[in-house]
Every structure is written in structure tokens, then in C-alpha cells.
Coordinates of C-alpha atoms in Angstrom, one line a residue:
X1 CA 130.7 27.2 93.1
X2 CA 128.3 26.6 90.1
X3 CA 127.9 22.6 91.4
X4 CA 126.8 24.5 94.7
X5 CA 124.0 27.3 92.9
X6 CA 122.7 23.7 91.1
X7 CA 121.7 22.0 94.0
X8 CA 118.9 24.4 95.6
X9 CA 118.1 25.2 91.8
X10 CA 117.3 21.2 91.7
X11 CA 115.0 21.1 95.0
X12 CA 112.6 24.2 93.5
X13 CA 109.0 23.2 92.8
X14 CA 108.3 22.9 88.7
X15 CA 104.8 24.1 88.2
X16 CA 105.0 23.1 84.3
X17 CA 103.1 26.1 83.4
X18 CA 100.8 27.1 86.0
X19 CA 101.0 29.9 88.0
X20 CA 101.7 29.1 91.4
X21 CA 100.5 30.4 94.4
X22 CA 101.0 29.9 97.9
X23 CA 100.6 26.3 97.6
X24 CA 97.6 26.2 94.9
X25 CA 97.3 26.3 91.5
X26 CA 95.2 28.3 89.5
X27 CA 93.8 27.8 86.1
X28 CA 94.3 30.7 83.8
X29 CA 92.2 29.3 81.1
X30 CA 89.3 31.3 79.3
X31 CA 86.4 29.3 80.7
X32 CA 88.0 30.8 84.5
X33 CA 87.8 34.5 83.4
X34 CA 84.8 36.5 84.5
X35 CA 82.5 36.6 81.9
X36 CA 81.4 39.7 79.9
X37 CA 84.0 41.8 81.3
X38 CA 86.3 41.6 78.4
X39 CA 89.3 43.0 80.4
X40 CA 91.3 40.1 81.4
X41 CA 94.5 42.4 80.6
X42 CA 93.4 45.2 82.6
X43 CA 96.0 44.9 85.5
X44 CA 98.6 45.4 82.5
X45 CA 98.1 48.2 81.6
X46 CA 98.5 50.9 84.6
X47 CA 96.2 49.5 86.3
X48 CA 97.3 48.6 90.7
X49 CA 95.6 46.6 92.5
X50 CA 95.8 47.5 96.3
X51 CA 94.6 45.4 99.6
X52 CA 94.1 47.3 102.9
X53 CA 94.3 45.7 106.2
X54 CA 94.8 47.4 109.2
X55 CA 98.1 48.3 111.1
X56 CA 97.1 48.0 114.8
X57 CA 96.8 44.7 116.4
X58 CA 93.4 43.4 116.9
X59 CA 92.8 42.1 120.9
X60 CA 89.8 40.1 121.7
X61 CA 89.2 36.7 123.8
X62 CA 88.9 32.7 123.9
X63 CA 85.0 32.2 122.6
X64 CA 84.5 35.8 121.2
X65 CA 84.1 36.3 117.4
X66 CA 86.3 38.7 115.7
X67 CA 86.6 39.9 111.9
X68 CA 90.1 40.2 110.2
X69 CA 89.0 43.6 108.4
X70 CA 90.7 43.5 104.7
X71 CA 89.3 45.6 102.0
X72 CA 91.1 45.9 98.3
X73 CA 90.3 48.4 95.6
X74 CA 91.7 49.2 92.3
X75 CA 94.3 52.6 91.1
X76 CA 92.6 54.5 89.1
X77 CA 89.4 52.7 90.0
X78 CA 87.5 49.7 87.7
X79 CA 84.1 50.6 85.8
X80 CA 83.0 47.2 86.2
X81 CA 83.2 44.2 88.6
X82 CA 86.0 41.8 88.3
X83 CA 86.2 37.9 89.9
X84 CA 88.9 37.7 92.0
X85 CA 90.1 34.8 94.3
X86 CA 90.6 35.7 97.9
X87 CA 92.4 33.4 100.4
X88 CA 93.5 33.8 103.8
X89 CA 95.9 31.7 105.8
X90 CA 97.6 32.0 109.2
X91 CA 101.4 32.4 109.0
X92 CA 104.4 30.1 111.0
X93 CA 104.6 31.0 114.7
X94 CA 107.5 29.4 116.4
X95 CA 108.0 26.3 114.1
X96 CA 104.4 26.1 113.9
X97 CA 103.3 25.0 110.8
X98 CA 101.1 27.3 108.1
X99 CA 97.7 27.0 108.2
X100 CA 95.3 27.2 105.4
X101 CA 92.2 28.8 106.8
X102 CA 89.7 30.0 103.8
X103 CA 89.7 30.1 99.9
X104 CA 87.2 31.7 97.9
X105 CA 86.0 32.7 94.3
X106 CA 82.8 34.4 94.4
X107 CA 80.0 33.0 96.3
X108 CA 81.9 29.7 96.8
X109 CA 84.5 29.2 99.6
X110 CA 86.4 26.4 101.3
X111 CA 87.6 26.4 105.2
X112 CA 90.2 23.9 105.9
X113 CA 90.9 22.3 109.4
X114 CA 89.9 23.6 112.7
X115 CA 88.6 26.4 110.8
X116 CA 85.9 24.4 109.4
X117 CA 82.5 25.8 110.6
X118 CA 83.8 28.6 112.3
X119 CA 84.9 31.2 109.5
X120 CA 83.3 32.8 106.6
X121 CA 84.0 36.0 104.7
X122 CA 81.4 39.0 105.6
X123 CA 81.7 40.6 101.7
X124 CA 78.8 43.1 103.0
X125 CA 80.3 45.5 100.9
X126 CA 81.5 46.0 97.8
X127 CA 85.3 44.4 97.6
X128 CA 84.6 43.6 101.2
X129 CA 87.1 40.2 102.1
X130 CA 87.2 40.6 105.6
X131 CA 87.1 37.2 107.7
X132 CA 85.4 36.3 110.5
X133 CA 86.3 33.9 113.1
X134 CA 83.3 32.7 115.7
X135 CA 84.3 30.7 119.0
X136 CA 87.9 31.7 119.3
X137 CA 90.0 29.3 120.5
X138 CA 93.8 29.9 122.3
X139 CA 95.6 28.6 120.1
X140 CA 93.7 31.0 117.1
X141 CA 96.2 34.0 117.6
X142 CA 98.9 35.1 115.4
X143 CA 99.2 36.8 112.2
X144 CA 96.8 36.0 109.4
X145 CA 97.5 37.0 105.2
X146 CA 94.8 38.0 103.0
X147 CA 95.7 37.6 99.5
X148 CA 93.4 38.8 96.6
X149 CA 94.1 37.4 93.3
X150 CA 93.4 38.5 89.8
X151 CA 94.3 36.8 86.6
X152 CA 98.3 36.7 87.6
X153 CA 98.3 39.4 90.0
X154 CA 98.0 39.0 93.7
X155 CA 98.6 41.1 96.8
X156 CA 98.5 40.5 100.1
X157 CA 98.0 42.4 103.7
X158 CA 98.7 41.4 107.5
X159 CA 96.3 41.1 110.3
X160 CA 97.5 40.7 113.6
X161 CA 95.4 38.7 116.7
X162 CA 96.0 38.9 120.1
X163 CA 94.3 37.5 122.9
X164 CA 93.8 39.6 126.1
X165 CA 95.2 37.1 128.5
X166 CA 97.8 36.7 131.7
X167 CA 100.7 34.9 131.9
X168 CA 101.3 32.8 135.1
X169 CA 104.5 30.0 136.0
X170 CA 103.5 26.6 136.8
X171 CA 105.2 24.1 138.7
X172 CA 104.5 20.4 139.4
X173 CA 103.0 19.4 142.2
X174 CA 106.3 17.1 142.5
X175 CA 108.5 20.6 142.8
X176 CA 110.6 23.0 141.4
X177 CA 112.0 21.8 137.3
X178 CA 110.4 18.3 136.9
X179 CA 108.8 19.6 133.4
X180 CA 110.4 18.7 129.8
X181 CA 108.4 20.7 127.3
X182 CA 105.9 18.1 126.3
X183 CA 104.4 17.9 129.6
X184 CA 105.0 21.9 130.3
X185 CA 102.6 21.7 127.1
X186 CA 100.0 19.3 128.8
X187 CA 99.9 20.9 132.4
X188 CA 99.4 24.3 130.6
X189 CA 96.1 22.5 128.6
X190 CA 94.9 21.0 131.9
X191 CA 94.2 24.4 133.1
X192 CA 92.6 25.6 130.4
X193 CA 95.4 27.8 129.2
X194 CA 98.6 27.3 126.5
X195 CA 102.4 28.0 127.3
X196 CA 103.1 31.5 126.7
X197 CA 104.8 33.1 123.9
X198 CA 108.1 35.2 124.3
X199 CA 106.0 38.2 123.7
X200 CA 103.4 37.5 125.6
X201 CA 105.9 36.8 128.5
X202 CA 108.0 39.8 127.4
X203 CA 104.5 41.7 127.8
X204 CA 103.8 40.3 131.4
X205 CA 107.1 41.5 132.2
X206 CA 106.6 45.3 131.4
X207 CA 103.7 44.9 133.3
X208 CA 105.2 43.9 136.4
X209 CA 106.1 40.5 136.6
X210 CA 109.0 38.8 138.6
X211 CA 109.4 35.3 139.2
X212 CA 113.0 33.8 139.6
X213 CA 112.4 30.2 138.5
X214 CA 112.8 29.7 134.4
X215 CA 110.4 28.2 132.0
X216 CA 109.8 26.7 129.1
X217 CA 108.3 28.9 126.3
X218 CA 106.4 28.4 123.6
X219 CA 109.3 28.3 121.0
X220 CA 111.6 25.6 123.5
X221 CA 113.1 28.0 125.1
X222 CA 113.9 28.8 128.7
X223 CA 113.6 32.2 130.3
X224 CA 112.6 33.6 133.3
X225 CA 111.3 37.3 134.0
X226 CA 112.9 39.9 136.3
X227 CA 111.8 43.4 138.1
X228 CA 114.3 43.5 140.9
X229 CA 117.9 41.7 140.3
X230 CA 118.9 39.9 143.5
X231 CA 121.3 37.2 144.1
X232 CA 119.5 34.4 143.7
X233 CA 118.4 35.4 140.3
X234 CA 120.9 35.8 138.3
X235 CA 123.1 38.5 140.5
X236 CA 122.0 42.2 141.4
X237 CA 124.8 43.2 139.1
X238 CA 122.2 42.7 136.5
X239 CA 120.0 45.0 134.3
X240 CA 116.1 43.8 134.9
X241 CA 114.7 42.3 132.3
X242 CA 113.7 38.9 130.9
X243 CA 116.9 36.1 131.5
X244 CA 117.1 33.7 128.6
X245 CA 119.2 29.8 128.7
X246 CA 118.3 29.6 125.1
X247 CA 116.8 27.0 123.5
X248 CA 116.5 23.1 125.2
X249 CA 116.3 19.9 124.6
X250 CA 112.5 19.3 124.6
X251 CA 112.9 15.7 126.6
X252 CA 115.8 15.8 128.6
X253 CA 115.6 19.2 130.1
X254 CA 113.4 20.0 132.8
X255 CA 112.3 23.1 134.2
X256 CA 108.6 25.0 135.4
X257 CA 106.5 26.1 132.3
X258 CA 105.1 30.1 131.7
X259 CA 101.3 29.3 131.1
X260 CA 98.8 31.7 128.8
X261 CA 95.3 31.8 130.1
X262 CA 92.9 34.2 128.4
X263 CA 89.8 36.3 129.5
X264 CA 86.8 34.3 130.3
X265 CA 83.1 34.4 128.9
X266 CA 82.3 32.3 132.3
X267 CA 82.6 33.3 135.9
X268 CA 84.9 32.0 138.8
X269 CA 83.7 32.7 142.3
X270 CA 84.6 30.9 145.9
X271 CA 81.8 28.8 146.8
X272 CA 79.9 30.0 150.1
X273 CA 80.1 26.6 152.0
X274 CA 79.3 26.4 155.7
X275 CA 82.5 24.1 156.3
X276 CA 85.8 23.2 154.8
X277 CA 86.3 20.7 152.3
X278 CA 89.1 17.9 151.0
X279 CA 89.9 18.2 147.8
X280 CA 86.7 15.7 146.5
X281 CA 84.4 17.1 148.4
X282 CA 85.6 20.6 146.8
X283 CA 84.8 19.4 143.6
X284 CA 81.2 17.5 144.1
X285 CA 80.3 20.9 145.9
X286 CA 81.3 22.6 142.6
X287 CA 78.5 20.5 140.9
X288 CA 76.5 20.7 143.4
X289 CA 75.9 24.3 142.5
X290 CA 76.1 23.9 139.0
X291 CA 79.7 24.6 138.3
X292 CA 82.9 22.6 138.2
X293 CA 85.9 23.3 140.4
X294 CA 87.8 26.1 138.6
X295 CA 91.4 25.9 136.7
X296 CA 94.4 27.6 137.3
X297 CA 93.8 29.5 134.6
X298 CA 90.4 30.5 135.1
X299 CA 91.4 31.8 138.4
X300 CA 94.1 34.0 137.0
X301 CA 92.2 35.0 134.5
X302 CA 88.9 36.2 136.9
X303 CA 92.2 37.9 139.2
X304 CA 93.3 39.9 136.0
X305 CA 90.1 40.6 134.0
X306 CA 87.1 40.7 135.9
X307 CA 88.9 41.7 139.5
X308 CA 88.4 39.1 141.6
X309 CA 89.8 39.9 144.8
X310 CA 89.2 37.4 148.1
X311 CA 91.2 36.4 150.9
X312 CA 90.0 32.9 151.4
X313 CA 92.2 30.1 150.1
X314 CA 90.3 27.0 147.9
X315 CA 90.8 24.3 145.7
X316 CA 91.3 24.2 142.5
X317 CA 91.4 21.4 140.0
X318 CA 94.7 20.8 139.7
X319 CA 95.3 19.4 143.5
X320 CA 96.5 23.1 144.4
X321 CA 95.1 25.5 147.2
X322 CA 95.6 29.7 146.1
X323 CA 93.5 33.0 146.7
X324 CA 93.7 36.4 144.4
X325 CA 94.2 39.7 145.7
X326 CA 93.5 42.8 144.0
X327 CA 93.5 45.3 146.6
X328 CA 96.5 43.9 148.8
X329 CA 95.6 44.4 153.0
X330 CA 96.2 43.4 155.8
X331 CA 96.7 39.3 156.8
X332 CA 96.3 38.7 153.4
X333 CA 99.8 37.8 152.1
X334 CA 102.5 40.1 150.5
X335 CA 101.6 43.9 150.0
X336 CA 101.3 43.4 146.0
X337 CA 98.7 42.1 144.3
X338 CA 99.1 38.8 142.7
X339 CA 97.2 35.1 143.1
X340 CA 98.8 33.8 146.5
X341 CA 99.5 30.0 146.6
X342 CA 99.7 27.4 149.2
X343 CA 101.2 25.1 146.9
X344 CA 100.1 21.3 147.0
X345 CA 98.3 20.2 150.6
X346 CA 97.3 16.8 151.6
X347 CA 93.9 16.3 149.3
X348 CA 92.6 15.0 152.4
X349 CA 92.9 18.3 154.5
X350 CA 89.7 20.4 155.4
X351 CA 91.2 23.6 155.9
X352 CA 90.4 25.0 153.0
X353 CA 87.5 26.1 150.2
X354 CA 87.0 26.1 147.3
X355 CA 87.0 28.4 143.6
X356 CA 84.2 27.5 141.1
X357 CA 83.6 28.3 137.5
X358 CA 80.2 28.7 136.0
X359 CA 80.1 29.6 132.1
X360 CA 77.1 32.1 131.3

């Protein structure tokens, strides 16, 4: 048993001295305390310090800005200023890595990554931290930590992101389960959207949504959503709710993917065209007007957050041929609303429009 406790023991960082945390090491030393304050011992001595983030989620959308409010104070309160170092990072999702996002110490800060450039700390006010993010991107939500740090006391708060989205399946063009999860991933990026989360998924299915076929998730796992059991999903014998396989092997299994698409900042309308087009001329009419011929997506996303509701079928840039309905009626499809699809035509047909997108 001891031989066993040794072995983790072994594999546990040695820091030699310095205080370590959350992967960086901090310098204690004299010449790093803030100067003239003479109270480097302060937190010692009764003194808590407290940081304050919010408890509700935070919703926003892809190219918005958005600040991650944290605020920290002192119990009982500080007669004078102390420098503190503040960092903020974005926490695991789904085997995702960390990521460092900001470290500061006064007036001097560092963003790391995709962060660079598009984050800074307001510090408007008076033990102020809060971070803000400009041109949000999908793959920007998730749960963020902001730590505050003096002398060898640190605490931390939560923030919690969430992009107002939909959640849609997606399947081939070559049919039903032809996707392993690296190219679930790519068709999910081709139209403009990332595959969906369990939550996210779990969230489009308290709102409504039933699809039979399973998908890959964005934790490798397959699952598929259902609002009315019926034989060929699963048995009507069974409770509605979301159907899991598990996880699967990321190459060898193949199945449809659940896609994430987020509110837009542009606009998707059908083009008014006096005839039908193929599939090329869809697109050159697109740019004829200034646009380019909309993504899956971007359709689902104008259907869901900006109601766009039309019975006319079009192209989109995938090679697929659908139509939204908000306000089901008559000759146009099934009596609930949804985005209607036609599937894959010939690209050479001219039986149908098309959908273009225009950002503002």
C-alpha cells in the first residue's frame, strides 16, 4: 500500500520554493510588493479577501462583445490600495484543453492565444477586474475563472457564457450515418456553426425537438433527441427524452452530427429572382446582389432568431435545397414549424431559388 501512495507523490510538480499558481509562478520577493503600503501581512491577520462574480449565466452572440463582470473587495475593508494580480482563464469543456486568456498586475496585462487583441480588463472602477471579450467567436463559450491574487492569497469566482443559438442534425449529402466525428466536426464548420454540446442539445430538446436519427456530440458521443416515442425510435415503450449510445470511436463509427449555429449580426433573405436557378447560378446571383449564398446555419439561425418565415425552397451552400416556416399553413409542409428540406437535388435542376446572406 505505501509503494502505491509513493507513486502519485513522485509525479507532483516541485515548485522548489515558489508559490504556485495555476500554472505560473509568482515572485514573493520585496522588490514585487506594492510600495509604501507597508502591509504585505495584512491578509494575516483577519483580514478576507472576497471576489464576486455573478450567478446567472450570461447569453449573448457570435461577433457581439460581452464583459465577464468580477468585482473583489476586502472584509473589514482596506484604508489603502493594494497590487494584486488578476488572471482569468477558460476552464476544460469536454476534454478541451484550459485556456489561458488574460494576466495582469496593474496597468500591465498579457492575453494569450486567440484571445490576443480581443480582450482587456474594463478596471473603470475601483477593484473593477471584469473582462471583456469583442468579436465573439463560437467556440468562445464556456465557463471562465477570475482569480485575484495578493501576496499568497488568492480567490477565485465563475462566469458562465452562453451563446443564444439553435441546434439542427446534419446529414451527408451521401445519406443517413456516413459521418465519423472528425468530419461531423468539419461539416458543422462549413456552415458556419460547431457540433453541439450535450446541453445545448438537452436544451433544444425541452424546447421541442425530435429527430430519430443519432449524432455525434461535442464530447464523442452519440445521442439523439425524442418528444414522441414511436417504434422506430427506440420503442413507444419509452419515456421521451434524449437517447444516448455512449461514447464512440471517433474514426470508425459513423453516424449524422447535431450542429450549433448562433444568432447572426448579418441578414439571410430569399433572393427575388425572376426565374429559377442551378445550384451555380444560385450562388453568382448571391454576388450579384452583394451577398453570398447562405449556410445552413445562417438559415436556422434567421428561422429561430430574427423569424424568418417563407414558403419558397432555395439553395444553400452546401448543395442542399430547404425553406423555414414560422407560421405553419397551408401547402407549406408539416403543420409545425421547423426549416423544411428537400435534401440533395441534382445541382443542375432549376426548380428552385435561392437564400442569401448579407452581413450589416
Amino acid at each position: 500500500m505505501g509503494l502505491l501512495l509513493l507513486v502519485p507523490l513522485l509525479l507532483l510538480p516541485v515548485s522548489y520554493g515558489l508559490p504556485f499558481y495555476n500554472g505560473f509562478y509568482y515572485s514573493n520577493s520585496a522588490n514585487d510588493q506594492n510600495p509604501g503600503n507597508g502591509h504585505g501581512k495584512d491578509l494575516l491577520n483577519g483580514v478576507k479577501l472576497v471576489v464576486e462574480t455573478p450567478e446567472e449565466t450570461l447569453f449573448t452572440y457570435q461577433g457581439a462583445s460581452v464583459i465577464l463582470p468580477c468585482r473583489y473587495h476586502y472584509e473589514p475593508a482596506l484604508g489603502s490600495p493594494r497590487r494584486v494580480r488578476i488572471k482569468w482563464w477558460k476552464l476544460s469543456e469536454n476534454g478541451a484543453p484550459e485556456k489561458d486568456v488574460l494576466v495582469a498586475i496593474g496597468l500591465r496585462h498579457r492575453s494569450f492565444g486567440d484571445y490576443q487583441g480581443r480582450v482587456h480588463l474594463r478596471q473603470e472602477k475601483e477593484h473593477d477586474v471584469s473582462l471583456e471579450i469583442q468579436d465573439l467567436r463560437l467556440e468562445d463559450y464556456g465557463r471562465y475563472r477570475c482569480e485575484v491574487i495578493d501576496g499568497l492569497e488568492d480567490e477565485s469566482g465563475l462566469v458562465e457564457l452562453e451563446l443564444r443559438g439553435v441546434v439542427f442534425p446534419y446529414q451527408s449529402p451521401n445519406g443517413r450515418y456516413q459521418l465519423n466525428f472528425h468530419e461531423g466536426q468539419q461539416v458543422c464548420a462549413e456552415q458556419g456553426a460547431v457540433v453541439a454540446s450535450f446541453e445545448q442539445l438537452f436544451r433544444a430538446w425541452e424546447e421541442g425537438l425530435d429527430w430519430c436519427n443519432a449524432g455525434w456530440l461535442q464530447d464523442a458521443t452519440v445521442q439523439y433527441p425524442i418528444m414522441l416515442p414511436r417504434r422506430p425510435c427506440g420503442g413507444p415503450g419509452l419515456a421521451p427524452g434524449v437517447r444516448s449510445y455512449g461514447p464512440r470511436h471517433r474514426r470508425l463509427h459513423r453516424y449524422d452530427v447535431f450542429c450549433f449555429a448562433t444568432a447572426l449580426k448579418g441578414r439571410v433573405y430569399y433572393l427575388e429572382h425572376p426565374e429559377k436557378l442551378t445550384l451555380t447560378e444560385a450562388r453568382e446571383a448571391c454576388q450579384e446582389d452583394d451577398a453570398t449564398i447562405a449556410k445552413v446555419g445562417q438559415l436556422f439561425a434567421a428561422w429561430k432568431f430574427h423569424g424568418l418565415d417563407r414558403c419558397d425552397a432555395g439553395w444553400l451552400a452546401d448543395g442542399s435545397v430547404r425553406y423555414p416556416v414560422v407560421h405553419p399553413h397551408p401547402n407549406c409542409g408539416p403543420p409545425e414549424p421547423g426549416v423544411r428540406s428537400f435534401g440533395f437535388p441534382d445541382p443542375q435542376s432549376r426548380l428552385y431559388g435561392v437564400y442569401c446572406y448579407r452581413q450589416h
